[in-house]
Coordinates of C-alpha atoms and ligand atoms in Angstrom, one line a residue:
M33 CA 0.0 -0.1 0.0
T34 CA 1.5 3.3 -1.1
G35 CA -1.1 5.7 0.3
L36 CA -3.3 8.2 -1.6
S37 CA -2.4 11.8 -2.1
D38 CA -4.0 14.4 -4.2
S39 CA -2.6 16.9 -6.6
F40 CA -1.7 19.3 -3.8
Q41 CA 0.2 16.5 -1.9
R42 CA -2.5 16.2 0.8
P43 CA -2.6 12.7 2.1
I44 CA -6.2 11.2 1.6
N45 CA -7.0 8.6 4.1
Y46 CA -10.6 9.2 5.2
L47 CA -13.9 8.2 3.5
R48 CA -17.2 9.6 4.8
I49 CA -20.0 7.3 3.6
S50 CA -23.5 8.5 3.5
V51 CA -25.7 5.5 3.9
T52 CA -29.1 7.2 3.3
D53 CA -30.5 10.4 2.1
R54 CA -33.4 10.0 4.6
C55 CA -33.6 11.7 8.0
N56 CA -36.2 11.7 10.7
L57 CA -35.4 15.5 11.4
R58 CA -35.6 18.4 9.2
C59 CA -33.0 20.8 10.7
I60 CA -33.4 24.3 9.3
Y61 CA -29.7 24.7 8.3
C62 CA -29.6 21.4 6.5
M63 CA -32.7 20.7 4.5
P64 CA -34.9 23.0 2.4
A65 CA -38.3 23.9 3.9
D66 CA -40.1 21.9 1.5
G67 CA -38.1 18.9 2.1
V68 CA -36.1 17.1 -0.6
C69 CA -37.0 14.5 -3.2
L70 CA -36.1 11.2 -1.7
M71 CA -34.3 8.5 -3.7
S72 CA -35.7 5.2 -4.3
H73 CA -34.3 2.1 -2.6
R74 CA -32.9 0.8 -5.9
D75 CA -30.9 4.1 -6.3
I76 CA -29.2 3.6 -3.0
L77 CA -26.0 1.5 -2.7
S78 CA -26.5 -1.8 -1.1
Y79 CA -24.3 -2.7 1.9
E80 CA -22.5 -5.1 -0.2
E81 CA -21.7 -2.3 -2.8
I82 CA -20.5 0.1 0.0
Y83 CA -18.3 -2.8 1.2
T84 CA -16.8 -3.2 -2.3
I85 CA -16.0 0.5 -2.6
A86 CA -14.6 0.6 1.0
Q87 CA -12.4 -2.4 0.3
A88 CA -11.0 -0.9 -2.9
A89 CA -10.4 2.5 -1.1
A90 CA -8.7 0.7 1.8
E91 CA -6.3 -1.0 -0.6
L92 CA -5.5 2.4 -1.9
G93 CA -4.7 3.9 1.6
I94 CA -8.1 4.8 3.3
N95 CA -8.0 3.7 6.8
K96 CA -10.6 5.8 8.5
V97 CA -14.3 5.6 7.7
R98 CA -17.3 7.6 9.0
L99 CA -20.9 6.8 8.5
T100 CA -23.4 9.6 8.1
G101 CA -26.4 10.6 6.1
G102 CA -29.2 11.7 6.1
E103 CA -29.7 10.0 9.4
P104 CA -27.7 6.7 9.3
L105 CA -29.7 5.1 12.1
V106 CA -32.9 5.3 10.0
R107 CA -31.4 2.8 7.6
S108 CA -32.1 -0.7 8.9
G109 CA -29.2 -3.1 9.6
L110 CA -26.5 -0.5 10.2
P111 CA -24.5 -2.8 12.6
R112 CA -24.2 -5.3 9.8
L113 CA -22.6 -2.7 7.6
I114 CA -20.3 -1.7 10.5
Q115 CA -19.3 -5.3 11.0
M116 CA -18.5 -5.7 7.3
L117 CA -16.3 -2.5 7.3
A118 CA -14.6 -3.7 10.4
S119 CA -13.7 -6.9 8.6
I120 CA -11.4 -4.9 6.3
D121 CA -8.0 -5.1 7.7
A122 CA -6.7 -1.7 6.6
I123 CA -9.6 0.2 8.2
D124 CA -8.8 0.8 11.8
D125 CA -11.2 3.6 12.7
I126 CA -15.0 3.5 12.2
S127 CA -17.1 6.3 13.5
L128 CA -20.7 7.6 13.1
T129 CA -22.3 10.9 12.9
T130 CA -25.9 10.8 14.1
N131 CA -28.7 13.1 15.4
G132 CA -28.8 10.8 18.3
T133 CA -32.6 10.2 18.4
L134 CA -32.4 6.5 17.8
L135 CA -28.9 5.9 19.3
S136 CA -29.9 4.7 22.7
G137 CA -31.6 1.5 21.2
Y138 CA -28.6 0.7 18.9
A139 CA -25.5 1.9 20.8
A140 CA -24.6 -1.5 22.3
E141 CA -25.0 -3.4 19.0
L142 CA -23.1 -0.8 17.0
R143 CA -20.2 -0.9 19.6
Q144 CA -20.2 -4.7 19.4
A145 CA -20.1 -4.5 15.6
G146 CA -16.9 -2.5 15.7
L147 CA -17.9 1.1 16.0
R148 CA -15.4 3.1 18.0
R149 CA -16.8 6.5 18.4
V150 CA -19.7 8.7 17.7
N151 CA -20.5 12.4 16.9
I152 CA -23.9 13.5 18.0
S153 CA -25.5 16.6 16.4
L154 CA -27.3 18.6 19.1
D155 CA -28.0 22.4 18.7
T156 CA -30.0 23.0 21.9
L157 CA -30.8 21.8 25.3
K158 CA -34.4 23.3 25.3
P159 CA -37.2 21.1 24.1
E160 CA -39.2 23.9 22.5
K161 CA -36.2 25.2 20.5
F162 CA -35.3 21.6 19.6
E163 CA -38.7 21.4 17.9
I164 CA -38.1 24.7 16.0
I165 CA -34.5 23.9 14.8
T166 CA -35.3 20.3 13.8
R167 CA -38.7 21.3 12.4
S168 CA -40.1 18.0 13.8
G169 CA -38.5 16.6 16.7
N170 CA -40.1 16.5 20.1
N171 CA -37.5 13.9 21.1
L172 CA -34.7 16.0 22.8
S173 CA -34.9 13.6 25.8
E174 CA -34.0 10.7 23.5
V175 CA -31.0 12.4 22.2
L176 CA -29.8 13.1 25.8
E177 CA -30.4 9.5 26.6
G178 CA -28.5 8.4 23.5
I179 CA -25.5 10.4 24.7
E180 CA -25.5 8.6 28.0
V181 CA -26.0 5.2 26.5
A182 CA -23.3 5.8 23.9
K183 CA -20.9 6.6 26.8
S184 CA -22.0 3.6 28.9
V185 CA -21.3 1.1 26.2
G186 CA -17.8 2.4 25.6
L187 CA -18.1 4.6 22.6
N188 CA -15.2 7.0 23.1
P189 CA -15.0 9.8 22.6
V190 CA -18.7 10.9 22.2
K191 CA -18.6 14.4 20.7
I192 CA -21.4 16.8 20.6
N193 CA -21.7 19.0 17.5
M194 CA -23.6 22.3 17.9
V195 CA -24.2 24.5 14.8
V196 CA -24.4 27.9 16.3
M197 CA -26.9 30.4 15.0
A198 CA -27.3 34.0 16.1
G199 CA -30.7 34.7 17.5
I200 CA -31.6 31.0 17.4
N201 CA -29.3 29.1 19.8
D202 CA -26.4 31.4 20.6
D203 CA -27.9 32.1 24.0
E204 CA -27.0 28.6 24.9
L205 CA -23.3 28.8 24.1
L206 CA -22.5 29.0 27.8
D207 CA -24.8 26.1 28.8
F208 CA -23.1 23.8 26.3
A209 CA -19.7 25.0 27.6
A210 CA -20.7 24.3 31.1
K211 CA -21.5 20.8 30.1
T212 CA -17.7 20.4 29.4
I213 CA -17.0 21.3 33.0
N214 CA -19.8 19.6 34.8
D215 CA -20.5 16.6 32.7
G216 CA -17.3 16.0 30.8
W217 CA -18.9 16.6 27.5
H218 CA -16.7 17.1 24.4
V219 CA -18.6 19.9 22.5
R220 CA -17.7 21.2 19.2
F221 CA -19.0 24.5 18.1
I222 CA -19.6 24.6 14.2
E223 CA -19.9 27.8 12.2
L224 CA -23.1 27.9 10.2
M225 CA -22.4 27.3 6.4
P226 CA -24.7 28.8 3.8
F227 CA -26.3 26.3 1.4
A228 CA -28.2 26.8 -1.8
G229 CA -31.7 25.7 -0.4
E230 CA -31.4 28.6 2.1
N231 CA -33.4 28.7 5.3
T232 CA -31.0 30.4 7.4
M233 CA -29.6 33.9 6.8
P234 CA -26.2 35.5 6.6
Q235 CA -27.0 37.5 9.8
Q236 CA -27.4 34.2 11.7
F237 CA -23.7 33.5 11.1
I238 CA -21.3 33.8 14.2
S239 CA -17.7 33.3 13.7
A240 CA -15.7 31.0 15.9
S241 CA -13.7 34.0 17.3
D242 CA -16.9 35.6 18.4
M243 CA -18.1 32.5 20.1
R244 CA -14.8 32.1 21.9
R245 CA -14.9 35.7 23.2
R246 CA -18.4 34.9 24.7
L247 CA -17.3 31.6 26.1
E248 CA -14.4 33.2 27.9
L249 CA -16.9 34.8 30.3
L250 CA -16.7 31.4 32.0
G251 CA -12.9 31.3 32.2
E252 CA -9.8 31.2 30.1
L253 CA -9.8 28.6 27.4
E254 CA -6.6 26.7 27.3
P255 CA -5.5 25.1 23.9
C256 CA -5.4 21.2 24.1
L257 CA -5.0 18.3 21.8
P258 CA -7.9 16.2 20.5
S259 CA -8.6 13.1 22.3
I260 CA -8.5 11.2 19.0
G261 CA -8.4 11.9 15.4
N262 CA -6.9 14.9 13.5
G263 CA -10.1 16.4 12.2
P264 CA -10.8 20.0 11.5
A265 CA -11.5 21.3 15.0
K266 CA -9.2 23.4 17.1
Y267 CA -9.5 22.2 20.8
F268 CA -9.5 24.0 24.1
R269 CA -10.6 23.3 27.7
F270 CA -11.5 25.3 30.7
P271 CA -9.1 24.8 33.6
H272 CA -10.0 21.5 35.4
A273 CA -12.7 20.6 32.9
R274 CA -12.9 16.9 32.0
G275 CA -14.4 17.8 28.6
T276 CA -13.2 19.8 25.7
I277 CA -14.4 22.6 23.5
G278 CA -13.7 22.5 19.8
F279 CA -14.3 25.1 17.1
I280 CA -14.9 24.1 13.5
T281 CA -14.5 27.1 11.2
P282 CA -15.5 26.1 7.6
V283 CA -16.3 29.8 6.9
S284 CA -14.0 32.1 8.9
E285 CA -10.8 30.0 8.5
H286 CA -11.1 27.2 6.1
F287 CA -9.1 24.0 6.8
C288 CA -9.0 22.8 3.2
F289 CA -5.2 22.8 3.2
R290 CA -5.3 19.8 5.5
C291 CA -8.4 18.0 4.1
N292 CA -7.9 14.3 4.0
R293 CA -11.4 13.4 2.9
L294 CA -13.5 11.9 0.2
R295 CA -17.3 11.6 0.5
L296 CA -19.4 8.8 -0.9
T297 CA -23.0 9.8 -1.3
S298 CA -25.8 7.2 -0.7
D299 CA -26.5 6.9 -4.5
G300 CA -22.9 6.0 -5.1
K301 CA -21.2 9.3 -6.2
L302 CA -17.7 9.9 -5.0
R303 CA -17.4 13.6 -4.1
P304 CA -14.0 15.1 -3.6
C305 CA -15.3 18.1 -1.7
L306 CA -18.4 18.8 0.3
L307 CA -18.6 22.4 -1.1
A308 CA -18.1 21.6 -4.8
E309 CA -20.4 19.9 -7.2
D310 CA -17.9 17.6 -9.0
E311 CA -18.7 13.9 -8.4
I312 CA -17.6 10.7 -10.0
D313 CA -20.3 7.9 -10.4
L314 CA -19.3 4.5 -8.9
K315 CA -22.8 2.9 -8.8
Q316 CA -23.2 2.4 -12.5
P317 CA -19.8 1.1 -13.1
L318 CA -20.1 -1.3 -10.1
R319 CA -23.6 -2.5 -11.3
S320 CA -22.0 -3.2 -14.8
G321 CA -19.3 -5.3 -13.3
I322 CA -16.3 -3.1 -13.1
S323 CA -13.1 -4.8 -11.9
S324 CA -11.4 -3.9 -8.6
A325 CA -8.7 -2.2 -10.6
G326 CA -11.2 -0.1 -12.6
L327 CA -12.9 0.9 -9.4
K328 CA -9.6 1.9 -7.9
Q329 CA -8.9 4.1 -10.9
L330 CA -12.1 6.0 -10.4
I331 CA -11.3 6.6 -6.7
E332 CA -7.8 7.8 -7.8
Q333 CA -9.5 10.1 -10.3
A334 CA -11.8 11.5 -7.6
V335 CA -8.7 12.2 -5.5
A336 CA -6.9 13.8 -8.4
N337 CA -10.0 16.0 -8.8
K338 CA -10.0 17.5 -5.3
P339 CA -10.0 21.2 -5.4
L340 CA -7.4 23.2 -3.5
H341 CA -10.1 24.8 -1.4
H342 CA -13.8 25.7 -1.4
H343 CA -15.0 29.0 -2.7
L344 CA -17.4 30.1 -0.1
A345 CA -15.6 33.4 0.4
E346 CA -16.2 34.2 -3.3
G347 CA -19.9 33.5 -2.9
Y348 CA -19.8 30.1 -4.5
L349 CA -22.3 27.5 -3.2
P350 CA -22.9 24.2 -4.6
K351 CA -26.5 24.0 -5.8
D352 CA -26.8 20.3 -6.7
R353 CA -27.7 18.9 -3.3
P354 CA -28.5 20.0 0.2
F355 CA -26.2 18.8 3.0
S356 CA -28.6 16.1 3.9
Q357 CA -27.9 14.4 0.6
V358 CA -24.1 14.8 0.6
G359 CA -23.6 13.6 4.1
G360 CA -22.3 16.6 6.2
Ligands
SAM53 N1 -28.2 13.1 10.6 C1 -26.9 13.1 11.1 C2 -26.6 14.2 12.1 O1 -27.6 14.9 12.4 O2 -25.6 14.3 12.7 C3 -25.7 13.1 10.0 C4 -25.9 14.1 8.8 S1 -25.8 15.8 9.2 C5 -25.9 16.4 7.6 C6 -24.1 15.9 9.6 C7 -23.6 17.3 10.2 O3 -23.7 18.3 9.2 C8 -24.3 17.7 11.4 O4 -23.4 17.7 12.5 C9 -24.8 19.0 11.0 O5 -24.6 19.9 12.2 C10 -23.8 19.5 9.9 N2 -24.5 20.4 9.1 C11 -25.5 20.3 8.2 N3 -25.9 21.5 7.7 C12 -24.9 22.5 8.1 C13 -24.7 23.8 7.8 N4 -25.6 24.5 7.1 N5 -23.8 24.4 8.5 C14 -22.9 23.8 9.3 N6 -23.1 22.4 9.6 C15 -24.1 21.8 8.9

């Protein structure tokens, strides 16, 4: 194995796999108000097809895989997929991004199947606001239970991702930060990204530096290292806190120069960049019997197509799919 690297010498070792375009929530920053056109079952990659792609990618140098969606836990049999991916020798890190609503019922099985860690998206601790942000959910308590069960079955770390929006949930920045002190939560504050099916507005954007200024009312934030992984967040902690605070800054300070990712959409397109429309179809070639060597060539082509950086600063937004379909 020689490892994959793109035209800008970035090593590529991380594949994010969206297992479904379906979600049981309708978060305002992720899905257009009138919903999205759902794909039919036959358009979605089977677990066997995902496995074949992951195997080829692993032979090229991918060793980290994250499952996302849509909401990955609405697709039945997810532990089976995790078990299949865990059987690929070169893959040594399998993680999941979920809204947490279904997690408490699956966490033990997922852990047993080979899942190591989990990121849970949670933007508010207030039930009435949860309903507004998710446009549907009255199940905040299930997410909170999911967090506890995930920890208790040994998923580690459990990270909480909060998309911070001015006038919507920024009044809860300190509440989330206090959770890192009192409950050992690992919280990551994410800058709101614009997307083409806009429900959120530019004035709802808050930069990480503004968030940080507000958080420091609680005390000084000391830089620290992430507990695991080398993702895009910059980490800090309050003195004596068991948990950490991370900032993810796709807008104010992009981290494309160290992007190590490819994304596989649930309908089998390999996407070199979340914020660019370019994709390479793997599903049709796979269904037409492409060889493993041919599949690897397509993966290498996607890697070669990775842009140097996204173009949000110049006002460019991909218009082809909302985040819920790419797998944020
Ligand atoms: N359903 C799962 C979940 O809720 O975690 C996985 C899919 S969701 C698209 C993955 C992540 O994308 C979430 O952490 C969400 O916060 C993030 N995301 C989606 N739209 C975003 C936006 N406009 N700005 C910033 N983050 C966004």
